[in-house]
Short mmCIF file of C-alpha atoms in Angstrom, two decimals:
data_model
loop_
_atom_site.label_atom_id
_atom_site.label_comp_id
_atom_site.label_asym_id
_atom_site.label_seq_id
_atom_site.Cartn_x
_atom_site.Cartn_y
_atom_site.Cartn_z
CA UNK A 1 -3.83 -17.65 -11.75
CA UNK A 2 -4.26 -21.41 -11.35
CA UNK A 3 -0.52 -21.61 -10.77
CA UNK A 4 -0.92 -19.01 -7.98
CA UNK A 5 -3.93 -20.83 -6.53
CA UNK A 6 -2.11 -24.14 -6.17
CA UNK A 7 0.92 -22.33 -4.75
CA UNK A 8 -1.14 -20.31 -2.25
CA UNK A 9 -4.92 -19.68 -2.37
CA UNK A 10 -4.47 -16.36 -0.56
CA UNK A 11 -1.98 -15.17 -3.17
CA UNK A 12 -4.49 -16.10 -5.88
CA UNK A 13 -7.22 -14.10 -4.11
CA UNK A 14 -4.99 -11.04 -3.70
CA UNK A 15 -4.01 -11.04 -7.38
CA UNK A 16 -7.21 -12.23 -9.07
CA UNK A 17 -9.96 -10.79 -6.85
CA UNK A 18 -8.26 -7.77 -5.30
CA UNK A 19 -6.13 -6.94 -8.35
CA UNK A 20 -2.90 -6.66 -6.34
CA UNK A 21 0.56 -7.15 -7.76
CA UNK A 22 4.01 -6.09 -6.65
CA UNK A 23 7.31 -6.84 -8.33
CA UNK A 24 10.21 -8.57 -6.62
CA UNK A 25 13.61 -9.71 -7.85
CA UNK A 26 12.09 -13.09 -8.71
CA UNK A 27 9.24 -11.63 -10.81
CA UNK A 28 11.62 -9.33 -12.69
CA UNK A 29 14.02 -12.20 -13.41
CA UNK A 30 11.06 -14.36 -14.43
CA UNK A 31 9.92 -11.77 -16.96
CA UNK A 32 13.44 -11.62 -18.38
CA UNK A 33 13.50 -15.42 -18.79
CA UNK A 34 10.09 -15.21 -20.45
CA UNK A 35 10.92 -12.36 -22.80
CA UNK A 36 11.56 -14.51 -25.87
CA UNK A 37 8.54 -16.80 -25.58
CA UNK A 38 6.21 -13.84 -24.91
CA UNK A 39 6.68 -12.72 -28.51
CA UNK A 40 4.06 -14.13 -30.86
CA UNK A 41 5.99 -16.07 -33.51
CA UNK A 42 5.15 -18.91 -35.88
CA UNK A 43 1.89 -20.24 -37.32
CA UNK A 44 -0.49 -22.26 -35.17
CA UNK A 45 -2.95 -23.86 -37.63
CA UNK A 46 -5.97 -25.76 -36.34
CA UNK A 47 -6.02 -29.57 -36.74
CA UNK A 48 -6.69 -30.53 -40.37
CA UNK A 49 -5.49 -27.23 -41.81
CA UNK A 50 -1.77 -27.97 -42.07
CA UNK A 51 1.11 -29.39 -40.03
CA UNK A 52 1.93 -27.37 -36.89
CA UNK A 53 5.66 -27.00 -36.44
CA UNK A 54 6.45 -24.50 -33.69
CA UNK A 55 4.63 -21.41 -32.44
CA UNK A 56 5.21 -19.06 -29.52
CA UNK A 57 2.75 -17.27 -27.25
CA UNK A 58 -0.40 -19.01 -28.47
CA UNK A 59 -3.57 -17.76 -26.78
CA UNK A 60 -6.50 -20.17 -26.47
CA UNK A 61 -9.65 -20.37 -24.37
CA UNK A 62 -11.95 -23.16 -23.25
CA UNK A 63 -15.73 -22.91 -23.27
CA UNK A 64 -16.05 -26.11 -21.24
CA UNK A 65 -13.66 -25.08 -18.46
CA UNK A 66 -14.22 -21.30 -18.72
CA UNK A 67 -10.50 -20.60 -18.60
CA UNK A 68 -7.95 -19.05 -20.93
CA UNK A 69 -4.29 -19.84 -21.36
CA UNK A 70 -1.35 -18.35 -23.21
CA UNK A 71 0.92 -21.24 -24.15
CA UNK A 72 4.59 -20.23 -24.18
CA UNK A 73 5.65 -22.65 -26.92
CA UNK A 74 3.47 -25.04 -28.92
CA UNK A 75 5.40 -27.74 -30.77
CA UNK A 76 4.11 -30.18 -33.36
CA UNK A 77 5.28 -33.79 -33.24
CA UNK A 78 3.69 -36.01 -35.86
CA UNK A 79 -0.06 -35.91 -35.39
CA UNK A 80 0.11 -34.50 -31.84
CA UNK A 81 1.20 -31.28 -30.19
CA UNK A 82 3.20 -30.55 -27.02
CA UNK A 83 2.64 -27.40 -24.94
CA UNK A 84 5.89 -26.17 -23.41
CA UNK A 85 5.78 -23.88 -20.37
CA UNK A 86 8.93 -21.88 -19.51
CA UNK A 87 9.94 -21.33 -15.86
CA UNK A 88 12.95 -19.48 -14.53
CA UNK A 89 13.69 -21.81 -11.57
CA UNK A 90 14.35 -25.52 -11.05
CA UNK A 91 12.12 -28.59 -10.67
CA UNK A 92 11.65 -30.37 -7.36
CA UNK A 93 14.53 -32.35 -5.85
CA UNK A 94 13.13 -35.57 -7.35
CA UNK A 95 13.11 -34.01 -10.80
CA UNK A 96 9.32 -33.68 -11.01
CA UNK A 97 7.56 -30.38 -11.78
CA UNK A 98 6.12 -28.34 -8.93
CA UNK A 99 2.35 -28.83 -8.45
CA UNK A 100 1.73 -25.16 -9.30
CA UNK A 101 3.59 -25.62 -12.60
CA UNK A 102 1.93 -28.95 -13.29
CA UNK A 103 -1.60 -27.50 -13.12
CA UNK A 104 -0.77 -25.00 -15.85
CA UNK A 105 0.54 -27.67 -18.20
CA UNK A 106 -2.43 -29.96 -17.63
CA UNK A 107 -4.97 -27.20 -18.27
CA UNK A 108 -3.12 -26.13 -21.41
CA UNK A 109 -3.32 -29.70 -22.69
CA UNK A 110 -7.05 -29.91 -21.92
CA UNK A 111 -7.69 -26.66 -23.81
CA UNK A 112 -5.73 -27.98 -26.79
CA UNK A 113 -7.76 -31.18 -26.78
CA UNK A 114 -10.99 -29.15 -26.75
CA UNK A 115 -9.79 -27.39 -29.91
CA UNK A 116 -9.24 -30.76 -31.64
CA UNK A 117 -5.51 -31.24 -31.09
CA UNK A 118 -4.03 -34.55 -29.98
CA UNK A 119 -2.01 -33.99 -26.81
CA UNK A 120 -0.91 -36.87 -24.58
CA UNK A 121 1.71 -34.98 -22.55
CA UNK A 122 3.03 -31.51 -21.81
CA UNK A 123 6.48 -30.27 -20.86
CA UNK A 124 7.92 -27.68 -18.48
CA UNK A 125 11.27 -26.10 -19.29
CA UNK A 126 13.21 -25.00 -16.18
CA UNK A 127 15.75 -22.33 -17.11
CA UNK A 128 18.17 -22.80 -14.20
CA UNK A 129 19.16 -26.42 -15.03
CA UNK A 130 18.13 -25.94 -18.68
CA UNK A 131 16.06 -29.09 -18.63
CA UNK A 132 12.64 -30.20 -19.81
CA UNK A 133 10.35 -32.15 -17.52
CA UNK A 134 7.46 -34.21 -18.88
CA UNK A 135 3.90 -33.86 -17.50
CA UNK A 136 1.69 -36.85 -18.47
CA UNK A 137 -1.94 -35.96 -19.22
CA UNK A 138 -3.83 -38.85 -17.63
CA UNK A 139 -7.51 -39.13 -16.69
CA UNK A 140 -6.53 -38.61 -13.04
CA UNK A 141 -4.55 -35.49 -13.94
CA UNK A 142 -7.48 -34.08 -15.92
CA UNK A 143 -9.88 -34.78 -13.05
CA UNK A 144 -7.53 -33.03 -10.59
CA UNK A 145 -7.24 -30.01 -12.87
CA UNK A 146 -11.02 -29.67 -13.15
CA UNK A 147 -11.39 -29.86 -9.38
CA UNK A 148 -8.73 -27.16 -8.93
CA UNK A 149 -10.56 -24.89 -11.39
CA UNK A 150 -13.84 -25.37 -9.52
CA UNK A 151 -12.20 -24.72 -6.16
CA UNK A 152 -10.45 -21.60 -7.44
CA UNK A 153 -13.75 -20.27 -8.78
CA UNK A 154 -15.46 -20.85 -5.42
CA UNK A 155 -12.60 -19.10 -3.68
CA UNK A 156 -12.90 -16.09 -5.99
CA UNK A 157 -16.56 -15.74 -4.99
CA UNK A 158 -15.70 -15.43 -1.28
CA UNK A 159 -15.89 -12.13 0.56
CA UNK A 160 -12.80 -12.69 2.68
CA UNK A 161 -9.45 -13.91 1.37
CA UNK A 162 -8.31 -17.38 2.44
CA UNK A 163 -6.27 -17.37 5.67
CA UNK A 164 -2.51 -16.85 5.34
CA UNK A 165 -0.11 -19.76 5.37
CA UNK A 166 1.45 -20.40 8.78
CA UNK A 167 5.26 -20.40 9.02
CA UNK A 168 5.52 -21.33 5.36
CA UNK A 169 8.79 -20.94 3.44
CA UNK A 170 6.65 -19.87 0.48
CA UNK A 171 6.07 -16.48 2.16
CA UNK A 172 9.77 -15.63 2.38
CA UNK A 173 10.23 -14.77 -1.31
CA UNK A 174 6.61 -13.94 -2.17
CA UNK A 175 6.39 -10.52 -3.83
CA UNK A 176 3.07 -9.84 -2.07
CA UNK A 177 4.29 -10.62 1.46
CA UNK A 178 4.17 -6.92 2.35
CA UNK A 179 0.52 -6.77 1.27
CA UNK A 180 -0.58 -10.19 2.53
CA UNK A 181 1.05 -9.71 5.98
CA UNK A 182 0.91 -13.46 6.73
CA UNK A 183 2.61 -13.49 10.14
CA UNK A 184 1.00 -10.24 11.24
CA UNK A 185 -2.49 -11.44 10.34
CA UNK A 186 -1.96 -14.84 11.97
CA UNK A 187 -0.70 -13.15 15.13
CA UNK A 188 -3.74 -10.85 15.34
CA UNK A 189 -6.22 -13.72 14.90
CA UNK A 190 -4.34 -15.98 17.33
CA UNK A 191 -2.90 -18.49 14.84
CA UNK A 192 0.73 -17.58 15.52
CA UNK A 193 2.36 -17.88 18.92
CA UNK A 194 5.84 -16.50 18.19
CA UNK A 195 6.93 -13.04 17.06
CA UNK A 196 6.40 -12.56 13.32
CA UNK A 197 9.24 -12.44 10.86
CA UNK A 198 10.20 -8.98 9.68
CA UNK A 199 8.14 -8.09 6.65
CA UNK A 200 9.85 -6.89 3.49
CA UNK A 201 8.98 -3.33 2.42
CA UNK A 202 7.26 -3.26 -0.95
CA UNK A 203 9.48 -0.55 -2.40
CA UNK A 204 11.98 0.85 0.09
CA UNK A 205 13.70 3.13 -2.42
CA UNK A 206 10.77 5.19 -3.72
CA UNK A 207 9.97 8.48 -2.01
CA UNK A 208 7.57 11.42 -2.48
CA UNK A 209 8.65 14.27 -4.74
CA UNK A 210 7.62 17.76 -3.61
CA UNK A 211 7.49 20.57 -6.17
CA UNK A 212 7.21 24.01 -4.55
CA UNK A 213 8.71 26.30 -7.21
CA UNK A 214 5.96 28.61 -8.47
CA UNK A 215 5.61 28.65 -12.25
CA UNK A 216 7.39 25.33 -12.78
CA UNK A 217 6.15 22.44 -14.90
CA UNK A 218 6.47 18.71 -14.21
CA UNK A 219 6.99 16.56 -17.28
CA UNK A 220 8.33 13.17 -18.33
CA UNK A 221 11.51 12.61 -20.36
CA UNK A 222 12.87 9.11 -21.10
CA UNK A 223 11.55 7.57 -17.88
CA UNK A 224 12.49 10.57 -15.73
CA UNK A 225 10.20 12.99 -13.96
CA UNK A 226 11.58 16.44 -14.73
CA UNK A 227 10.82 19.82 -13.18
CA UNK A 228 11.36 22.75 -15.55
CA UNK A 229 10.97 26.50 -15.34
CA UNK A 230 11.58 28.86 -18.21
CA UNK A 231 13.24 26.10 -20.29
CA UNK A 232 15.64 25.28 -17.46
CA UNK A 233 15.66 21.87 -15.76
CA UNK A 234 15.47 22.37 -11.99
CA UNK A 235 15.42 18.71 -10.98
CA UNK A 236 15.01 15.18 -12.33
CA UNK A 237 13.95 11.91 -10.73
CA UNK A 238 13.76 8.38 -12.06
CA UNK A 239 10.13 7.33 -12.31
CA UNK A 240 10.82 4.13 -10.34
CA UNK A 241 12.10 6.25 -7.44
CA UNK A 242 8.88 8.30 -7.11
CA UNK A 243 6.13 7.08 -4.75
CA UNK A 244 3.92 10.19 -5.04
CA UNK A 245 4.03 13.64 -6.58
CA UNK A 246 3.01 16.61 -4.38
CA UNK A 247 2.48 19.96 -6.10
CA UNK A 248 2.29 23.21 -4.13
CA UNK A 249 0.67 26.32 -5.51
CA UNK A 250 1.12 27.39 -9.12
CA UNK A 251 2.78 24.24 -10.50
CA UNK A 252 1.72 22.53 -13.75
CA UNK A 253 1.98 18.84 -14.72
CA UNK A 254 1.81 17.58 -18.31
CA UNK A 255 -0.68 15.01 -19.57
CA UNK A 256 2.18 12.74 -20.65
CA UNK A 257 3.60 12.80 -17.13
CA UNK A 258 0.18 12.00 -15.65
CA UNK A 259 -0.19 8.99 -17.96
CA UNK A 260 3.19 7.58 -16.91
CA UNK A 261 2.56 8.24 -13.22
CA UNK A 262 -0.81 6.50 -13.33
CA UNK A 263 0.72 3.59 -15.25
CA UNK A 264 3.09 3.14 -12.29
CA UNK A 265 0.34 3.69 -9.66
CA UNK A 266 1.91 6.95 -8.48
CA UNK A 267 -0.71 9.39 -7.11
CA UNK A 268 -0.52 13.12 -7.80
CA UNK A 269 -1.65 15.49 -5.03
CA UNK A 270 -2.30 19.23 -5.29
CA UNK A 271 -1.80 21.66 -2.39
CA UNK A 272 -2.37 25.36 -2.01
CA UNK A 273 0.72 27.50 -1.58
CA UNK A 274 0.02 27.51 2.17
CA UNK A 275 -0.20 23.71 2.39
CA UNK A 276 -3.91 22.87 2.22
CA UNK A 277 -4.61 19.61 0.42
CA UNK A 278 -6.96 20.50 -2.46
CA UNK A 279 -7.29 17.24 -4.35
CA UNK A 280 -5.56 14.32 -6.02
CA UNK A 281 -5.54 12.09 -9.07
CA UNK A 282 -4.79 8.39 -9.13
CA UNK A 283 -5.00 5.36 -11.39
CA UNK A 284 -8.28 3.36 -11.17
CA UNK A 285 -8.89 1.67 -7.79
CA UNK A 286 -8.44 -2.05 -7.28
CA UNK A 287 -11.15 -4.39 -8.52
CA UNK A 288 -11.92 -5.56 -4.98
CA UNK A 289 -15.34 -3.88 -4.80
CA UNK A 290 -16.40 -5.88 -1.73
CA UNK A 291 -13.91 -3.97 0.43
CA UNK A 292 -15.38 -0.63 -0.62
CA UNK A 293 -18.90 -2.00 -0.05
CA UNK A 294 -17.96 -3.01 3.50
CA UNK A 295 -16.37 0.40 4.04
CA UNK A 296 -19.59 2.05 2.90
CA UNK A 297 -21.59 -0.07 5.33
CA UNK A 298 -19.27 0.83 8.21
CA UNK A 299 -19.53 4.50 7.23
CA UNK A 300 -23.35 4.39 7.03
CA UNK A 301 -23.97 2.27 10.13
CA UNK A 302 -21.18 3.73 12.24
CA UNK A 303 -18.16 1.69 13.26
CA UNK A 304 -18.03 2.83 16.86
CA UNK A 305 -15.63 0.06 17.93
CA UNK A 306 -13.12 0.93 15.20
CA UNK A 307 -13.46 4.66 15.87
CA UNK A 308 -13.02 4.18 19.63
CA UNK A 309 -9.82 2.20 19.10
CA UNK A 310 -8.46 4.91 16.80
CA UNK A 311 -9.11 7.61 19.40
CA UNK A 312 -7.73 5.42 22.16
CA UNK A 313 -4.52 5.13 20.14
CA UNK A 314 -4.38 8.88 19.61
CA UNK A 315 -4.84 9.72 23.30
CA UNK A 316 -2.27 7.16 24.41
CA UNK A 317 0.27 8.46 21.91
CA UNK A 318 -0.36 12.04 23.08
CA UNK A 319 0.23 10.88 26.65
CA UNK A 320 3.47 9.16 25.62
CA UNK A 321 4.75 12.30 23.90
CA UNK A 322 4.11 14.39 27.02
CA UNK A 323 5.65 11.80 29.33
CA UNK A 324 8.80 11.44 27.23
CA UNK A 325 9.45 15.17 26.86
CA UNK A 326 8.39 16.52 30.26
CA UNK A 327 8.58 14.26 33.30
CA UNK A 328 6.82 16.88 35.44
CA UNK A 329 3.58 16.77 33.42
CA UNK A 330 2.01 14.18 35.71
CA UNK A 331 -1.40 15.85 35.87
CA UNK A 332 -2.14 15.84 32.12
CA UNK A 333 -0.46 12.43 31.73
CA UNK A 334 -2.71 10.84 34.36
CA UNK A 335 -5.80 12.56 32.97
CA UNK A 336 -5.05 11.34 29.44
CA UNK A 337 -4.65 7.78 30.68
CA UNK A 338 -8.08 7.97 32.31
CA UNK A 339 -9.64 9.38 29.14
CA UNK A 340 -8.02 6.67 27.00
CA UNK A 341 -9.53 4.00 29.26
CA UNK A 342 -12.97 5.64 29.04
CA UNK A 343 -12.98 5.57 25.24
CA UNK A 344 -13.09 1.77 25.38
CA UNK A 345 -16.51 1.82 27.06
CA UNK A 346 -18.14 4.47 24.84
CA UNK A 347 -21.71 3.74 23.79
CA UNK A 348 -22.18 6.63 21.35
CA UNK A 349 -20.22 8.80 18.96
CA UNK A 350 -21.23 11.93 20.88
CA UNK A 351 -19.56 10.56 24.02
CA UNK A 352 -16.46 9.61 22.03
CA UNK A 353 -16.30 13.10 20.50
CA UNK A 354 -16.53 14.63 23.96
CA UNK A 355 -13.69 12.49 25.31
CA UNK A 356 -11.50 13.22 22.29
CA UNK A 357 -12.17 16.94 22.61
CA UNK A 358 -11.29 16.95 26.30
CA UNK A 359 -8.10 15.02 25.62
CA UNK A 360 -7.10 17.44 22.84
CA UNK A 361 -7.62 20.44 25.13
CA UNK A 362 -5.50 18.91 27.91
CA UNK A 363 -2.79 17.92 25.44
CA UNK A 364 -2.48 21.30 23.73
CA UNK A 365 -2.61 23.10 27.08
CA UNK A 366 0.51 21.14 28.05
CA UNK A 367 2.14 21.29 24.58
CA UNK A 368 3.84 24.71 25.08
CA UNK A 369 5.85 23.29 28.00
CA UNK A 370 7.53 20.91 25.52
CA UNK A 371 8.84 23.80 23.40
CA UNK A 372 11.97 25.84 23.93
CA UNK A 373 10.73 29.35 24.56
CA UNK A 374 12.05 30.84 21.35
CA UNK A 375 10.48 33.64 19.37
CA UNK A 376 8.78 31.01 17.22
CA UNK A 377 7.11 29.35 20.22
CA UNK A 378 6.32 32.42 22.31
CA UNK A 379 2.79 33.07 21.01
CA UNK A 380 1.46 29.49 21.06
CA UNK A 381 0.70 29.36 24.81
CA UNK A 382 -1.50 32.45 24.51
CA UNK A 383 -3.40 31.45 21.36
CA UNK A 384 -3.65 27.64 21.77
CA UNK A 385 -4.48 25.41 18.85
CA UNK A 386 -6.04 27.33 15.97
CA UNK A 387 -6.21 27.12 12.17
CA UNK A 388 -7.82 28.43 8.96
CA UNK A 389 -5.59 30.36 8.96
CA UNK A 390 -3.06 29.59 11.73
CA UNK A 391 -2.47 32.71 13.82
CA UNK A 392 1.03 31.89 15.12
CA UNK A 393 4.13 30.00 13.88
CA UNK A 394 3.58 26.81 15.90
CA UNK A 395 0.04 26.43 14.58
CA UNK A 396 1.35 27.06 11.07
CA UNK A 397 3.86 24.22 11.56
CA UNK A 398 1.23 21.88 13.03
CA UNK A 399 -1.27 22.57 10.23
CA UNK A 400 1.35 22.02 7.52
CA UNK A 401 2.49 18.72 9.08
CA UNK A 402 -1.10 17.55 9.50
CA UNK A 403 -1.71 18.28 5.82
CA UNK A 404 1.38 16.25 4.87
CA UNK A 405 0.27 13.36 7.06
CA UNK A 406 -3.21 13.46 5.53
CA UNK A 407 -1.63 13.49 2.07
CA UNK A 408 0.40 10.37 2.83
CA UNK A 409 -2.62 8.55 4.22
CA UNK A 410 -4.75 9.49 1.21
CA UNK A 411 -2.11 7.88 -1.01
CA UNK A 412 -1.94 4.88 1.32
CA UNK A 413 -5.68 4.15 1.48
CA UNK A 414 -5.97 4.56 -2.30
CA UNK A 415 -3.24 1.94 -2.68
CA UNK A 416 -5.03 -0.43 -0.31
CA UNK A 417 -8.30 -0.04 -2.24
CA UNK A 418 -10.27 2.06 0.25
CA UNK A 419 -12.18 5.26 -0.45
CA UNK A 420 -10.45 8.16 1.36
CA UNK A 421 -13.71 10.14 1.54
CA UNK A 422 -15.79 7.59 3.48
CA UNK A 423 -14.71 7.90 7.10
CA UNK A 424 -15.70 6.00 10.21
CA UNK A 425 -14.94 8.50 12.96
CA UNK A 426 -14.87 11.70 10.90
CA UNK A 427 -18.14 12.53 9.19
CA UNK A 428 -18.25 13.11 5.45
CA UNK A 429 -18.01 16.69 4.24
CA UNK A 430 -17.24 18.31 0.91
CA UNK A 431 -13.59 17.83 -0.10
CA UNK A 432 -12.76 16.15 3.21
CA UNK A 433 -10.75 12.89 3.10
CA UNK A 434 -12.47 11.54 6.19
CA UNK A 435 -10.90 8.06 6.23
CA UNK A 436 -7.39 9.48 5.86
CA UNK A 437 -8.17 11.79 8.79
CA UNK A 438 -9.37 8.77 10.79
CA UNK A 439 -6.08 6.96 10.35
CA UNK A 440 -4.15 10.19 10.94
CA UNK A 441 -5.47 10.49 14.50
CA UNK A 442 -3.10 7.97 16.08
CA UNK A 443 -0.15 9.27 14.03
CA UNK A 444 -0.53 13.00 14.76
CA UNK A 445 1.58 12.93 17.97
CA UNK A 446 3.93 10.22 16.67
CA UNK A 447 4.82 11.96 13.42
CA UNK A 448 3.46 15.50 12.96
CA UNK A 449 3.75 16.84 16.51
CA UNK A 450 7.16 15.21 16.92
CA UNK A 451 8.41 16.93 13.76
CA UNK A 452 7.25 20.32 15.08
CA UNK A 453 9.01 19.75 18.39
CA UNK A 454 12.17 18.71 16.57
CA UNK A 455 12.44 21.69 14.21
CA UNK A 456 11.64 24.21 16.94
CA UNK A 457 13.75 22.79 19.75
CA UNK A 458 16.69 22.06 17.45
CA UNK A 459 16.40 25.54 15.88
CA UNK A 460 15.91 24.22 12.35
CA UNK A 461 13.16 26.80 11.92
CA UNK A 462 13.47 30.49 12.88
CA UNK A 463 11.18 33.52 12.91
CA UNK A 464 12.52 34.42 9.46
CA UNK A 465 10.85 31.30 8.03
CA UNK A 466 7.35 32.71 8.53
CA UNK A 467 5.31 35.45 6.94
CA UNK A 468 2.23 37.14 8.42
CA UNK A 469 -0.67 38.37 6.31
CA UNK A 470 -3.87 39.82 7.80
CA UNK A 471 -3.23 37.99 11.07
CA UNK A 472 -2.58 34.62 9.44
CA UNK A 473 0.87 33.02 9.59
CA UNK A 474 2.36 30.89 6.80
CA UNK A 475 5.74 29.37 6.03
CA UNK A 476 8.11 30.94 3.55
CA UNK A 477 9.47 28.73 0.73
CA UNK A 478 12.69 28.15 2.70
CA UNK A 479 10.75 27.32 5.85
CA UNK A 480 8.51 24.95 3.94
CA UNK A 481 11.50 23.12 2.48
CA UNK A 482 13.11 22.79 5.92
CA UNK A 483 9.89 21.35 7.35
CA UNK A 484 9.49 18.94 4.41
CA UNK A 485 13.00 17.57 5.01
CA UNK A 486 12.28 17.11 8.73
CA UNK A 487 8.95 15.42 7.99
CA UNK A 488 10.50 12.96 5.54
CA UNK A 489 13.28 12.14 8.01
CA UNK A 490 10.64 11.37 10.63
CA UNK A 491 8.84 8.99 8.28
CA UNK A 492 12.12 7.15 7.69
CA UNK A 493 12.74 6.77 11.45
CA UNK A 494 12.66 3.11 12.49
CA UNK A 495 10.98 1.89 15.65
CA UNK A 496 10.19 -1.44 17.24
CA UNK A 497 6.61 -2.23 16.31
CA UNK A 498 4.63 -2.69 19.56
CA UNK A 499 2.48 -5.52 18.19
CA UNK A 500 4.88 -7.38 15.93
CA UNK A 501 8.24 -6.75 17.58
CA UNK A 502 10.37 -6.04 14.52
CA UNK A 503 12.09 -2.85 13.39
CA UNK A 504 10.03 -0.84 10.94
CA UNK A 505 9.82 2.73 9.65
CA UNK A 506 6.91 5.04 10.32
CA UNK A 507 6.42 5.23 6.53
CA UNK A 508 5.83 1.50 6.33
CA UNK A 509 3.65 1.54 9.46
CA UNK A 510 1.13 3.82 7.74
CA UNK A 511 0.60 1.11 5.13
CA UNK A 512 0.29 -1.65 7.71
CA UNK A 513 -2.38 0.25 9.67
CA UNK A 514 -4.42 0.82 6.52
CA UNK A 515 -4.24 -2.90 5.74
CA UNK A 516 -5.24 -3.82 9.30
CA UNK A 517 -8.25 -1.52 8.91
CA UNK A 518 -9.18 -3.12 5.58
CA UNK A 519 -8.90 -6.62 7.08
CA UNK A 520 -11.13 -5.52 9.98
CA UNK A 521 -13.78 -4.09 7.64
CA UNK A 522 -14.13 -7.34 5.67
CA UNK A 523 -14.17 -9.43 8.87
CA UNK A 524 -10.79 -11.10 8.51
CA UNK A 525 -9.59 -9.54 11.79
CA UNK A 526 -11.86 -9.31 14.85
CA UNK A 527 -10.97 -5.70 15.73
CA UNK A 528 -8.89 -2.74 14.65
CA UNK A 529 -5.62 -2.44 16.60
CA UNK A 530 -4.18 1.10 16.65
CA UNK A 531 -0.48 1.91 16.46
CA UNK A 532 0.65 2.96 19.93
CA UNK A 533 4.17 3.38 21.26
CA UNK A 534 5.19 2.61 24.80
#
């Protein structure tokens, strides 16, 4: 962690305080280079016991400095010892070790001295040039190391993370760049004047796995998630390719599979057969308790400014959807613009609720005009928006897509370290993921409503894909699969981000908005900025 602190204090805060970590090519290669020295080998006797020759992965702690260190290689040389730290890269151009590597070696030497060893220098082995570099342990070096430890400890006690680096080459290959959002954060707080660099997705290859086959069982077999029914394998997925597991209806999951999924931070979400989100399981939340405390305060005191911006984003996106699909809808379009402007001057939640309700009524009154008048769409104009249960096919499609969107945002806020139940705009109710519903507001027209328009107007869904029971309408298994495919395609659609100017998928945008919200709650950003398209 001291290595990370010297490299970038914000990176140290994200890893040490918030408990964040993401792999990159560099971290994977680094682990491979470290594989040999991570194995505990050789004796490491204390001074006076016997001669120390060579030991690997020696773990020591310091009472004076209140730090611990695992020394890669500890070599004996006469009456003294030499700690050797292994790095995958190269030293600086002048042949000296990087400051972040130097701090580790100095602290290791100080810990060894505290345990009675004689240590006048340390060494860093750089794997790329296959060369050792000496680190002298002088009084000045020891004093610098102690000051770094004290500064790191003060930083870890802060509420907010240190500010991001500005236009630093260090961010380019940092594995946490997609979590840190250095350029995005600097742009929002006014520290960056140019368009941010395109962020790197944390894991662009992993995707949700949906299991809809009644009576099937999800298990784990040699690193693969398998779906079986009656001793027959229906499907298999590499664990590293799975971002979440969604189970619909009567589907089982084994304890062994749950353990592996939680080990890889993959949430499991349970739905009813009809698509209602019933609950989820996830690995323990991040250790950044201050974020959840701030979320609780915002929930208890009411974050009207954040809520108003969320609803402003929703109304503007609804207006954009109407304007893009029907040029003759000038009345509702103008009215929605007026309502969006009014939300910015709200002085109470009751007023905000009234404006949002009026906007929803205007929007869904105009929504039927966006649909081809097929048999699927024919009943929506007469019934309007309804649910629990939906009474026509369009409402069944909308409700299912809203449940999917809520599911994705539950997984997202859990990954960020927020509590999905403690909302800001939506009030807390039993089994209601209020915060996920808050973030879903601005994405309903962009993702869910757009998917419904697409499958209906492109005839991907027909009347045969629905079943009616006691007046309620639900999707058949085939209809549900068709809608799931359309929904996932929509999430993979890339757009130009209106704030940051780069190309990004809707899937990645969900994560960014959750992180903007988290940064707003802890005071790092002055206000929440919703995702709105032009």
